[in-house]
XYZ file of C-alpha atoms in Angstrom:
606
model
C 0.000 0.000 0.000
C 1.342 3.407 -0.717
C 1.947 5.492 2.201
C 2.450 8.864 -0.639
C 2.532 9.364 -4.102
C 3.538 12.184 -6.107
C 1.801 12.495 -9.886
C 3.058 15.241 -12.501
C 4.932 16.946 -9.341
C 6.747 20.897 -10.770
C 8.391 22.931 -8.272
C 11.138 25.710 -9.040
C 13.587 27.532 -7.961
C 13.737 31.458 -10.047
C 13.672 29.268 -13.162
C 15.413 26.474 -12.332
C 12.694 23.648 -12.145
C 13.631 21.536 -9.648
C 10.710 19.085 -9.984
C 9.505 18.787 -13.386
C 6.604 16.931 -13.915
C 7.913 13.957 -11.571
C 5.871 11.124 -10.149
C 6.932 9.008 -6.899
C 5.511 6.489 -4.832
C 6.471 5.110 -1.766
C 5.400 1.992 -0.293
C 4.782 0.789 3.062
C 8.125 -1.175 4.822
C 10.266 0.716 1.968
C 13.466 2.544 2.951
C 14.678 4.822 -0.045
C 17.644 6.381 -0.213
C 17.226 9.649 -2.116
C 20.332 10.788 -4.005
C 21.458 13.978 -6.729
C 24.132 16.284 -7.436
C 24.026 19.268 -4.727
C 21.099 22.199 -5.728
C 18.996 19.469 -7.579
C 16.439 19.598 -5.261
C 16.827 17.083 -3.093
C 16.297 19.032 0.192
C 13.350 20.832 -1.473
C 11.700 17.375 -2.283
C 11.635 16.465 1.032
C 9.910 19.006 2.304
C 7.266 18.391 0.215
C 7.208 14.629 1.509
C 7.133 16.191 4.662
C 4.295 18.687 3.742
C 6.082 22.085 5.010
C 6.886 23.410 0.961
C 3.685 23.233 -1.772
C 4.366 21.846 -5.272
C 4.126 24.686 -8.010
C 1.451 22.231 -9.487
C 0.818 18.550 -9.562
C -0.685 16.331 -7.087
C 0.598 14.742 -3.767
C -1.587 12.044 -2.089
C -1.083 10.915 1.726
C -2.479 7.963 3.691
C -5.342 8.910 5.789
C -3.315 9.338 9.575
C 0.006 9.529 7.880
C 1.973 10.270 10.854
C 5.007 11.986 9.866
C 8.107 13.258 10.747
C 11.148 15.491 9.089
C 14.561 16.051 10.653
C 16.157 18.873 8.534
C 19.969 19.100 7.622
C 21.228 21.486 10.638
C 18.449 20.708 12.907
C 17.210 23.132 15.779
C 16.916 22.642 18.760
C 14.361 25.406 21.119
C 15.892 27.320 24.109
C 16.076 25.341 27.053
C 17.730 24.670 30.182
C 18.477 20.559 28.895
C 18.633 19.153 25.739
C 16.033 16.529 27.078
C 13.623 19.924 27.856
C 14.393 21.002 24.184
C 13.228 17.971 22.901
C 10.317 17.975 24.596
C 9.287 21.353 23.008
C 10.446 20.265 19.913
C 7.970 17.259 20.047
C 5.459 18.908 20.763
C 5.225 16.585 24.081
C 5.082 19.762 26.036
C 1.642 20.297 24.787
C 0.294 17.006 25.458
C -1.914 16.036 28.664
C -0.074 13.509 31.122
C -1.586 10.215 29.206
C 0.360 6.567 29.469
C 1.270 7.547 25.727
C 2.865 10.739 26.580
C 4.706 9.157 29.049
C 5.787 6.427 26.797
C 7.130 8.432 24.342
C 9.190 10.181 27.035
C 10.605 6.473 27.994
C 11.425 5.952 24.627
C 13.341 9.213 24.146
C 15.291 8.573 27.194
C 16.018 5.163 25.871
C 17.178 6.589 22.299
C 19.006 9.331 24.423
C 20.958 6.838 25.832
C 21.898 4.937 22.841
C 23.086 7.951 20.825
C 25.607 8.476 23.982
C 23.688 12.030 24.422
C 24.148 13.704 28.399
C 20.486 14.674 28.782
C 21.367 17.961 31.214
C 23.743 19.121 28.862
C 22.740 23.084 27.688
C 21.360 22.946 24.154
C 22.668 26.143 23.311
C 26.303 24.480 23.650
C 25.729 21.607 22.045
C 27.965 20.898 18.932
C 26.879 20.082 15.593
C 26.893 16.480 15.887
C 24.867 16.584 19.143
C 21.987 18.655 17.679
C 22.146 15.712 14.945
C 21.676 12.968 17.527
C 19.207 14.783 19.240
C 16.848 15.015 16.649
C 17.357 11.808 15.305
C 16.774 10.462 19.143
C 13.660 12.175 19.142
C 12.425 11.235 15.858
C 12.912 7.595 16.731
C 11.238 8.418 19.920
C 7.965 9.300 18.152
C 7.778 6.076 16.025
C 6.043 7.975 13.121
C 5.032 5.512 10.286
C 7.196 7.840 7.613
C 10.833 9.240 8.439
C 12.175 11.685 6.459
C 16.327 12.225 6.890
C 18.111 14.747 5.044
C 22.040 14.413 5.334
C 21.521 12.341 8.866
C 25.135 11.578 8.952
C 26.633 14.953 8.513
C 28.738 15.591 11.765
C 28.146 11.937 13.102
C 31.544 10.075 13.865
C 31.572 6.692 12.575
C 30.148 4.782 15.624
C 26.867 7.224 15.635
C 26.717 6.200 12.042
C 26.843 1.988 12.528
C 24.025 2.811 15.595
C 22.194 5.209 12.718
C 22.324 2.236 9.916
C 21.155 -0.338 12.645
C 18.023 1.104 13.996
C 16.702 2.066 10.579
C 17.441 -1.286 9.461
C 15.952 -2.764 12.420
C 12.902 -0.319 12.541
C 12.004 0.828 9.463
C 10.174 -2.224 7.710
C 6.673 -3.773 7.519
C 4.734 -1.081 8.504
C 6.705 1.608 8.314
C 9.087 3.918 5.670
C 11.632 5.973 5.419
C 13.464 8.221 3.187
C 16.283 9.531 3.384
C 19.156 12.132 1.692
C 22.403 10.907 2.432
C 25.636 11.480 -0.029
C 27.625 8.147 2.689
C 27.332 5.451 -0.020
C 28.222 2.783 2.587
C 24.935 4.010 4.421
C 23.075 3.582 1.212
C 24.277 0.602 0.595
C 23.713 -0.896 4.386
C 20.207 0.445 4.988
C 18.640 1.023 1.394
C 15.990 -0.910 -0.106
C 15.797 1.749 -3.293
C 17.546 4.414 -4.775
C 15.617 7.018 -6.115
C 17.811 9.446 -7.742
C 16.685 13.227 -8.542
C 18.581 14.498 -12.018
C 17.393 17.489 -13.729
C 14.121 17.601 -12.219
C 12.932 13.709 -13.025
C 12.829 10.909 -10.315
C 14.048 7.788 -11.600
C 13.985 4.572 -9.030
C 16.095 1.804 -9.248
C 15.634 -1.464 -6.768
C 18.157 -2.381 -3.875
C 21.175 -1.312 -3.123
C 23.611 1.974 -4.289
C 25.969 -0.990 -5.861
C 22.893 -2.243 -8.047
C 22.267 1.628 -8.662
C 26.032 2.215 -9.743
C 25.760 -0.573 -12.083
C 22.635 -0.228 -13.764
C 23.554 3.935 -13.942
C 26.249 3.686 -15.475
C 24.752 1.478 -18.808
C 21.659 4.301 -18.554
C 24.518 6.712 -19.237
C 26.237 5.111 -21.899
C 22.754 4.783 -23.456
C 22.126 8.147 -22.820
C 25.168 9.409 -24.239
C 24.939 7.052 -27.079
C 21.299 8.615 -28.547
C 22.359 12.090 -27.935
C 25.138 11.320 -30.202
C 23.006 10.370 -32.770
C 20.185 13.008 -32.098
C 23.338 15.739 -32.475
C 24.448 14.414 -35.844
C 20.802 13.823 -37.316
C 19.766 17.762 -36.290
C 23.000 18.899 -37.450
C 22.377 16.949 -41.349
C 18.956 18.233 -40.837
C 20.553 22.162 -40.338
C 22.733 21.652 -43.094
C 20.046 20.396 -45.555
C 17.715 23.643 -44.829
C 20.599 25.863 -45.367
C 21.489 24.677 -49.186
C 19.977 27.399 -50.704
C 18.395 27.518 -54.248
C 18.431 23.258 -54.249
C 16.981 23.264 -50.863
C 14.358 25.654 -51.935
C 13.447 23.273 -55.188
C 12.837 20.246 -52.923
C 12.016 21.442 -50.310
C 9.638 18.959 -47.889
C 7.697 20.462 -45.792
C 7.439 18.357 -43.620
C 10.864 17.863 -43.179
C 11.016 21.206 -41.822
C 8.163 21.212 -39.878
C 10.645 17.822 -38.184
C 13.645 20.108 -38.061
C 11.239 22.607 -36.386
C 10.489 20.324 -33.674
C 14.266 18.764 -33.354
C 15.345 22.632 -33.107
C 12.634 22.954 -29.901
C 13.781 19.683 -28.603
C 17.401 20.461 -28.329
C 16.888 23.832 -26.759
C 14.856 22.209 -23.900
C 17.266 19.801 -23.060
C 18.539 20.257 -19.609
C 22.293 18.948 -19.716
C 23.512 17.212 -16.665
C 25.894 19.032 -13.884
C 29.333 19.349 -14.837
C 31.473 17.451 -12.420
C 34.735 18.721 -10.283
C 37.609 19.125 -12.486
C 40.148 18.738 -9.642
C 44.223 18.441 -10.092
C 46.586 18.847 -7.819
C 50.160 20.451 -8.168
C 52.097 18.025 -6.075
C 55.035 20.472 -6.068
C 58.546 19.322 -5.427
C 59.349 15.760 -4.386
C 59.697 15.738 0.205
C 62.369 13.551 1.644
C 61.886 9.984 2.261
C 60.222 10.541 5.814
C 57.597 12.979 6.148
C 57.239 12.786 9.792
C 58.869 11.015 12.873
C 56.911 11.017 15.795
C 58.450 9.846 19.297
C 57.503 9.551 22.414
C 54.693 12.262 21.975
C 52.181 13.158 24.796
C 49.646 15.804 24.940
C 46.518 16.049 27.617
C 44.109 18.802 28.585
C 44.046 18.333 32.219
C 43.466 15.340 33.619
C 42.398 13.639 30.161
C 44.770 12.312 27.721
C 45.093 12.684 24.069
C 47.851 11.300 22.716
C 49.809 8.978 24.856
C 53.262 7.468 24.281
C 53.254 7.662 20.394
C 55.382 6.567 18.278
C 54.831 6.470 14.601
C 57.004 7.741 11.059
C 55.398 8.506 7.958
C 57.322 8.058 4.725
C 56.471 10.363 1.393
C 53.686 8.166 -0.429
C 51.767 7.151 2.578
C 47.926 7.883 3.199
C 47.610 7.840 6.508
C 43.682 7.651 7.384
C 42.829 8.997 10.907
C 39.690 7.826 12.477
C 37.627 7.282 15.777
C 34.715 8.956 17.724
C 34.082 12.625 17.929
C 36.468 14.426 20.809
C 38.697 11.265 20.843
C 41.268 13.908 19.615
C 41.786 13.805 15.709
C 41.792 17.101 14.706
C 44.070 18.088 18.284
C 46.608 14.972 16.855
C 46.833 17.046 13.368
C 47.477 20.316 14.938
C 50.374 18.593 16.866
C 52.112 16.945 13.354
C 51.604 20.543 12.248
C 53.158 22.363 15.327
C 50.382 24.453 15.304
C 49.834 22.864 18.953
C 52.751 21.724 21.305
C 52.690 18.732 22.687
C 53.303 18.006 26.504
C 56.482 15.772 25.733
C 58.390 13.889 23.112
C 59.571 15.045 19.781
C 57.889 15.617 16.494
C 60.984 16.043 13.593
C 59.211 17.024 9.636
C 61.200 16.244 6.778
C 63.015 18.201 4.273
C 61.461 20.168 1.280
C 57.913 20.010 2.999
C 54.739 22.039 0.974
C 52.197 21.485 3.739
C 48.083 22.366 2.522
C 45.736 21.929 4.989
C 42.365 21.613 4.692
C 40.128 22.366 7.923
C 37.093 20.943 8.528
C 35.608 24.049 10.290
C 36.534 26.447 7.332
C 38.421 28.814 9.462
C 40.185 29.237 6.957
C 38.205 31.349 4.783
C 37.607 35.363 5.100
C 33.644 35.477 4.951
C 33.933 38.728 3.608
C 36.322 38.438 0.991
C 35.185 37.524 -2.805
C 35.292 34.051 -4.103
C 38.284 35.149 -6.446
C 39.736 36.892 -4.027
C 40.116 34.147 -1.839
C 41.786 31.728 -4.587
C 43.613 34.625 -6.029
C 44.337 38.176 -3.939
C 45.366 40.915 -6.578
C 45.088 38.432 -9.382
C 43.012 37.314 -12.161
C 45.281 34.254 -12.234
C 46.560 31.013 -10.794
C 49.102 28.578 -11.716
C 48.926 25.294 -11.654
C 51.756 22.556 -11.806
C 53.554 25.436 -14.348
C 50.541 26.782 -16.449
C 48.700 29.888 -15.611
C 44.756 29.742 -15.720
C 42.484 32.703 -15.846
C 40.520 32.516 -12.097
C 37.254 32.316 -13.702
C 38.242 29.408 -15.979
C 39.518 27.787 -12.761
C 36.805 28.240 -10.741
C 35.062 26.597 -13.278
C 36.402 23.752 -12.807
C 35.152 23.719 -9.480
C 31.191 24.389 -10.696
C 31.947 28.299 -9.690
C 29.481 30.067 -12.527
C 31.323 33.037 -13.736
C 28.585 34.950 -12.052
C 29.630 33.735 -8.763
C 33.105 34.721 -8.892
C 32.443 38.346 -6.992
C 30.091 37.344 -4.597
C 31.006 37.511 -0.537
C 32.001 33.676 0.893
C 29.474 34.430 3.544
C 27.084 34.009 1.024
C 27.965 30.508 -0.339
C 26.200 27.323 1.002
C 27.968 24.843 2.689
C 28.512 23.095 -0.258
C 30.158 26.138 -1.759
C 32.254 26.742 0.629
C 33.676 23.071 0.681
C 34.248 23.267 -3.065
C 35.520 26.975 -2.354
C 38.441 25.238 -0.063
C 39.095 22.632 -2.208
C 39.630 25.418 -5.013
C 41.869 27.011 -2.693
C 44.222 24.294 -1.694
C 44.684 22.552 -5.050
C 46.213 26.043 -5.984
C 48.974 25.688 -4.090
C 51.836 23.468 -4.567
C 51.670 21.020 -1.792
C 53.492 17.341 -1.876
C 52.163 16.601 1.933
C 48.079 17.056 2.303
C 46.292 17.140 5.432
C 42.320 16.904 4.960
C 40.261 17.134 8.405
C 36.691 16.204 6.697
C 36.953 17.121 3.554
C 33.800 14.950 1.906
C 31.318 17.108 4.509
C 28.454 18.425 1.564
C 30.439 17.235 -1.306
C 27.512 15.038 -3.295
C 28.311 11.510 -4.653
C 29.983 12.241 -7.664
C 32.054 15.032 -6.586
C 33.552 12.870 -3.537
C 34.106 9.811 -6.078
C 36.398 12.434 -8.047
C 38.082 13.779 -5.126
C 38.777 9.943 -4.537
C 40.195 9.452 -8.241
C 42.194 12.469 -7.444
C 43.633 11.188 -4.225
C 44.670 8.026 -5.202
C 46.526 9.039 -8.198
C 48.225 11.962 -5.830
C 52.333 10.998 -5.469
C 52.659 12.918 -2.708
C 51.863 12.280 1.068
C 48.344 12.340 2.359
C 46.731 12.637 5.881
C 43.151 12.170 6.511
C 40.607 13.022 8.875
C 37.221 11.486 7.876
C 34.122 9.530 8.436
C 33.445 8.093 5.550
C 33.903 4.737 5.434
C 34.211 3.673 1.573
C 36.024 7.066 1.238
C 38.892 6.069 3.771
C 38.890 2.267 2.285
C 39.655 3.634 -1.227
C 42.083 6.408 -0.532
C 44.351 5.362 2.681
C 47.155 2.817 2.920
C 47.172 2.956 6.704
C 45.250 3.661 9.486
C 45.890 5.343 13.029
C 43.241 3.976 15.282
C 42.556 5.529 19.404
C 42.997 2.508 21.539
C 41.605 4.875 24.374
C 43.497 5.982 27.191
C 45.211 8.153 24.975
C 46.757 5.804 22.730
C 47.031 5.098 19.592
C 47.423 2.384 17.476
C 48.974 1.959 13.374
C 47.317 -0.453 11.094
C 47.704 -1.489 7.713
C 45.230 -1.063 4.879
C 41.899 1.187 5.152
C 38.425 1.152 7.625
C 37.545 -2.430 6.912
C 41.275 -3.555 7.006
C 41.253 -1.807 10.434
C 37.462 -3.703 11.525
C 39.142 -7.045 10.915
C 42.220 -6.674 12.413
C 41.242 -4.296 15.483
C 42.039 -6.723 19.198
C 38.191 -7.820 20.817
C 38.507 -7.927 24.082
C 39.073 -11.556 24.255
C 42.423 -10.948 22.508
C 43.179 -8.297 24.858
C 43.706 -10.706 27.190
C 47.036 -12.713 27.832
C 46.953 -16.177 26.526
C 49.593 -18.658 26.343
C 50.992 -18.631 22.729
C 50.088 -22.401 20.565
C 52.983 -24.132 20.346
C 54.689 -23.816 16.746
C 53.020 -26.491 14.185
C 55.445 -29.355 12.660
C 55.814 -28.529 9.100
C 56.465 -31.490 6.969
C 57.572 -31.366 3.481
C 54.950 -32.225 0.940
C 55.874 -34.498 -1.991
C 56.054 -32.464 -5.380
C 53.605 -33.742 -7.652
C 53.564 -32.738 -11.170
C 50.527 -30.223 -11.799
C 48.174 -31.192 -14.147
C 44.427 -30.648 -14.902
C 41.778 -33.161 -15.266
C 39.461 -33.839 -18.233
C 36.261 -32.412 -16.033
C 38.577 -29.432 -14.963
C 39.256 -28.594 -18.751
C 35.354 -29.173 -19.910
C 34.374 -26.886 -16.828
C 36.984 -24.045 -18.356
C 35.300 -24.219 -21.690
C 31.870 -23.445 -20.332
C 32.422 -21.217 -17.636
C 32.265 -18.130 -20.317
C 29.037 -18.813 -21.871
C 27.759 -19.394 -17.862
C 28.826 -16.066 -16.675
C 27.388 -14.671 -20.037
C 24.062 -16.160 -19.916
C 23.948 -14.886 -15.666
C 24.797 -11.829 -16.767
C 22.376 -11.373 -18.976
C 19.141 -12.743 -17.055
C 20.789 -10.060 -14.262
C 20.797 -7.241 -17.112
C 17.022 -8.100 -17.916
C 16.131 -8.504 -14.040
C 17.589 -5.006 -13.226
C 14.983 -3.415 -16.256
C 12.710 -5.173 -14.873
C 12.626 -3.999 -11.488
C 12.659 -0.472 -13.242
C 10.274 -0.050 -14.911
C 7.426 2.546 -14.143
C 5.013 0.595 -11.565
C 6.804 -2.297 -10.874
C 6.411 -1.918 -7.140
C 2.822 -1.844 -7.703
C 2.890 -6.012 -8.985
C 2.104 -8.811 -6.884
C 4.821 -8.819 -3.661
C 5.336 -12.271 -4.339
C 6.637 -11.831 -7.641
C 8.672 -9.115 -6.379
C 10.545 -10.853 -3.925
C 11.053 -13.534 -6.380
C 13.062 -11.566 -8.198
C 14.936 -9.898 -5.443
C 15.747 -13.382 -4.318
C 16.783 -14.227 -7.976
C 19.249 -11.849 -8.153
C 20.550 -12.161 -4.554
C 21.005 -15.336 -6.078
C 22.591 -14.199 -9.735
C 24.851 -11.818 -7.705
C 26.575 -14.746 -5.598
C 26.550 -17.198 -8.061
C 28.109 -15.134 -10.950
C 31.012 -14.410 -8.038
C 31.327 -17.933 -7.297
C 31.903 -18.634 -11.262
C 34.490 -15.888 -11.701
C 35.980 -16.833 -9.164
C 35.991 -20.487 -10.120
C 37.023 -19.248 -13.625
C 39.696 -17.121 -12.188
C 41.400 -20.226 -10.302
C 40.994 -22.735 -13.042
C 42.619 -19.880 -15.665
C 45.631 -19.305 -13.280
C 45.994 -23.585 -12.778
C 46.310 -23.884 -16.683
C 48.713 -21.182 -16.720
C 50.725 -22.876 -14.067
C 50.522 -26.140 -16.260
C 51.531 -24.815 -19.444
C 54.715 -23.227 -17.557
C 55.596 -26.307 -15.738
């Protein structure tokens, strides 16, 4: 049963239509993940969903009793003495008269309280960022409403907020109950998501399960896409040439073949284009000496609680170093030490030679509000130079989605978004073979933070990261330096999930004796050969993966078409159990494939 449906939905912006003529349906026990390039409209939609914005015209149907409720991007949080008090007013619970529902709404909020590790006498009005976040997300929870709306719910949530986050929407939000949310963490999608529904240039298209089924079957709608635009381009353009021949055109002229050329001329010039994407490059500068930085024996507390505790670490030029842990375990405090911005208590930091430090900062304190966007890239200039080659400051803000329009306005006028992309802009301008990024994916949408990623990983200088994004730090860092608490610190190799599976439990915390060693006896050598089956398996493994591949391709348009989700729910989880099923078996036959390829390899070089 649909819990709301959009039909025909327009909304703008000035005239930028951010819904244009859309339909969208959401069903009951569905969690969608929402996703778009930044100033698509995402935000926007959601209010509509939540029914504080009106559509410009269309139609938006509700169940009767939909009980519904939004939490915004920066949510706010009403004067109070406690943040538990501020809740209560922003509930609404206030109002209510002392019924055993009231009351258990106010258990439940004290339960969610306590699992979002939130001090319910805390002051509101000092609350950071991330505690306003899992405050409203605590009371939203708290009010079990059968629709959740969530725009950007992990924004200023450290990594253990977001794992509680994924669970109790997982855990919570099915059967009878829906949620939708705006999220740019692709992990998140892809652990909580039963749909993507992606908003590009004002149409909603929906794709079934998760963001990796989405990144697949988006990227052959693209190629598609591409593919007929080609064509339409080079039929309109014979079509342009034909009209213009003059006296022979004249002759033979069809006119219906204009009245056609009239209609491709209309069609082109309302075709909306999609967003540009980050052109980002980074001038790496000169090459830094082998070690970067040698850290020894370095301690640094703020009265009686310890930050850094006995560490010893070195980091050589071509390491990404990935920071991560909890909010206030002492990240950010750790980079201002490496930096000497902060001293440390005791123990020595030594840099290496030739170092061209950037730093990014996560609170943007870098940036003069009032200065002009080209003012901040480029004081005095209308230039920058990059690795060499000067570029005008418009052309290079460009690259960075800065309209030329935007180049003169105040920074205090840019959205977050902006302002991220403004910093980026900023940094990549300056020669720089060590980088130091304290959250730099905050408001950078999907495809913009996949680039930055590119960008990263084909960086040859040194790299050190603050950030909570999990698929962000497993593609970019080489290392990871974990909080063991107490102040200490721990190095691991390899990225977030390298650091989940190697990370002590508690059990191997404690001492145990050590096995002894095993007797290793020396295995005969056997010529390698393969068997008759192993050879007839080889031959058909191809045509197998083929033929998965292409009941998965045919599954996938299925599931996409308009008012699929309205079929019989037996069918539908049919097929979602079909291709759970395609998915593992096509790995299992690469894989088999893969091992029986590299055995004949083996035997042919034997």
């Amino acid at each position: 049963m649909s819990l709301i449906t959009l039909l025909n939905a327009s909304l703008a912006w000035g005239d930028l239509p951010l819904l244009d003529g859309a339909a969208f349906s959401l069903e009951t026990g569905e969690r969608v993940g929402l996703i778009g390039r930044n100033g698509t409209g995402k935000s926007s939609m959601l209010a509509v969903l939540a029914g504080t914005l009106k559509l410009d015209d269309g139609l938006i149907q509700r169940q009767d009793g939909l009980k519904t409720c939004y939490v915004e991007q920066e949510p706010l949080l009403p004067a109070a003495e406690t943040i538990k008090e501020s809740l209560v007013k922003r509930g609404g619970l206030d109002a209510l008269e002392d019924t055993p529902q009231k009351w258990q709404t106010l258990a439940r909020l004290d339960e969610y309280m306590h699992r979002f590790e939130l001090d319910a006498n805390a002051s509101p009005e000092r609350a950071s960022g991330g505690e306003k976040k899992r405050a409203a997300l605590a009371l939203a929870f708290a009010l079990t409403p059968d629709l959740l709306l969530l725009d950007e719910p992990t924004n200023h949530l450290d990594i253990t907020a977001i794992s509680r986050l994924e669970e109790i929407c997982k855990n919570e939000f099915k059967n009878q109950r829906s949620l939708v949310v705006i999220t740019h963490d692709r992990q998140f999608l892809d652990n909580v998501a039963t749909r993507i529904v992606e908003l590009d240039r004002g149409v909603l298209r929906s794709y079934p399960g998760t963001f990796a089924a989405y990144e697949a079957r988006k990227e052959e709608e693209l190629e598609a896409e591409s593919l007929a635009r080609r064509r339409f381009d080079k039929f309109w353009a014979q079509e342009e040439v034909w009209i213009r021949k003059g006296i022979e055109a004249r002759r033979t002229r069809n006119e219906g073949r204009v009245r056609r050329l009239e209609q491709l001329r209309r069609e082109r010039a309302a075709r909306r284009e999609r967003l540009g994407s980050i052109n980002l490059k980074i001038d790496a500068g000169e090459k830094s000496g082998k070690i970067v930085v040698e850290v020894k024996g370095l301690n640094k507390s703020f009265g009686d609680r310890p930050i850094v505790k006995d560490l010893d670490f070195t980091l050589m030029r071509g390491d990404r170093l990935g920071l991560i842990g909890h909010n206030g375990v002492g990240k950010s405090t750790l980079i201002k030490l490496l930096l000497g911005k902060i001293a440390p208590d005791s123990g020595s930091i030594r840099l290496g030679t030739n170092l061209q430090i950037a730093y990014f900062d996560q609170l943007r304190e870098q940036l003069d509000l009032t200065k002009t966007v080209a003012e901040t890239i480029a004081p005095g200039s209308d230039w920058v130079e990059i690795a060499g080659q000067r570029k005008h400051i418009v052309a290079y803000l460009g690259d960075f989605l800065f309209p030329a329009r935007r180049a003169k306005v105040p920074v205090s006028s840019l959205s977050g978004g902006e302002r991220n992309r403004l910093l980026l802009a900023r940094l990549f301008a300056l020669p720089a073979n060590l980088l130091v990024l304290d959250e730099p994916t905050n408001d950078l949408d999907i495809d913009s933070l996949e680039l930055l990623e590119q960008t990263l990983m084909s960086y040859p200088g040194t790299i050190i990261l603050v950030s909570h994004d999990r698929r962000f730090l497993d593609n970019v860092v080489t290392e990871v330096l974990a909080p063991e608490g107490d102040g200490r610190w721990r190095e691991y190799v390899g990225g977030y999930s390298d650091w989940l599976a190697q990370r002590p439990t508690p059990k191997e915390e404690k001492s145990a004796p050590k096995p002894a060693a095993p007797v290793r006896i020396k295995p005969k050598i056997q010529k390698l050969r393969m068997s008759y089956k192993e050879l007839k398996e080889l031959e058909v493994l191809p045509q197998t993966i083929e033929t998965l591949e292409t009941e998965q391709t045919g599954l996938i348009a299925k599931m996409s078409e308009t008012g699929y989700h309205a079929r019989d729910p037996q069918e539908i989880k049919a097929d979602n159990e079909r291709l759970k099923e395609i998915e593992v078996l096509l790995t299992e036959s690469f894989d088999r494939w893969e091992a029986l390829e590299t055995k004949r390899a083996q035997v042919e070089g034997s």
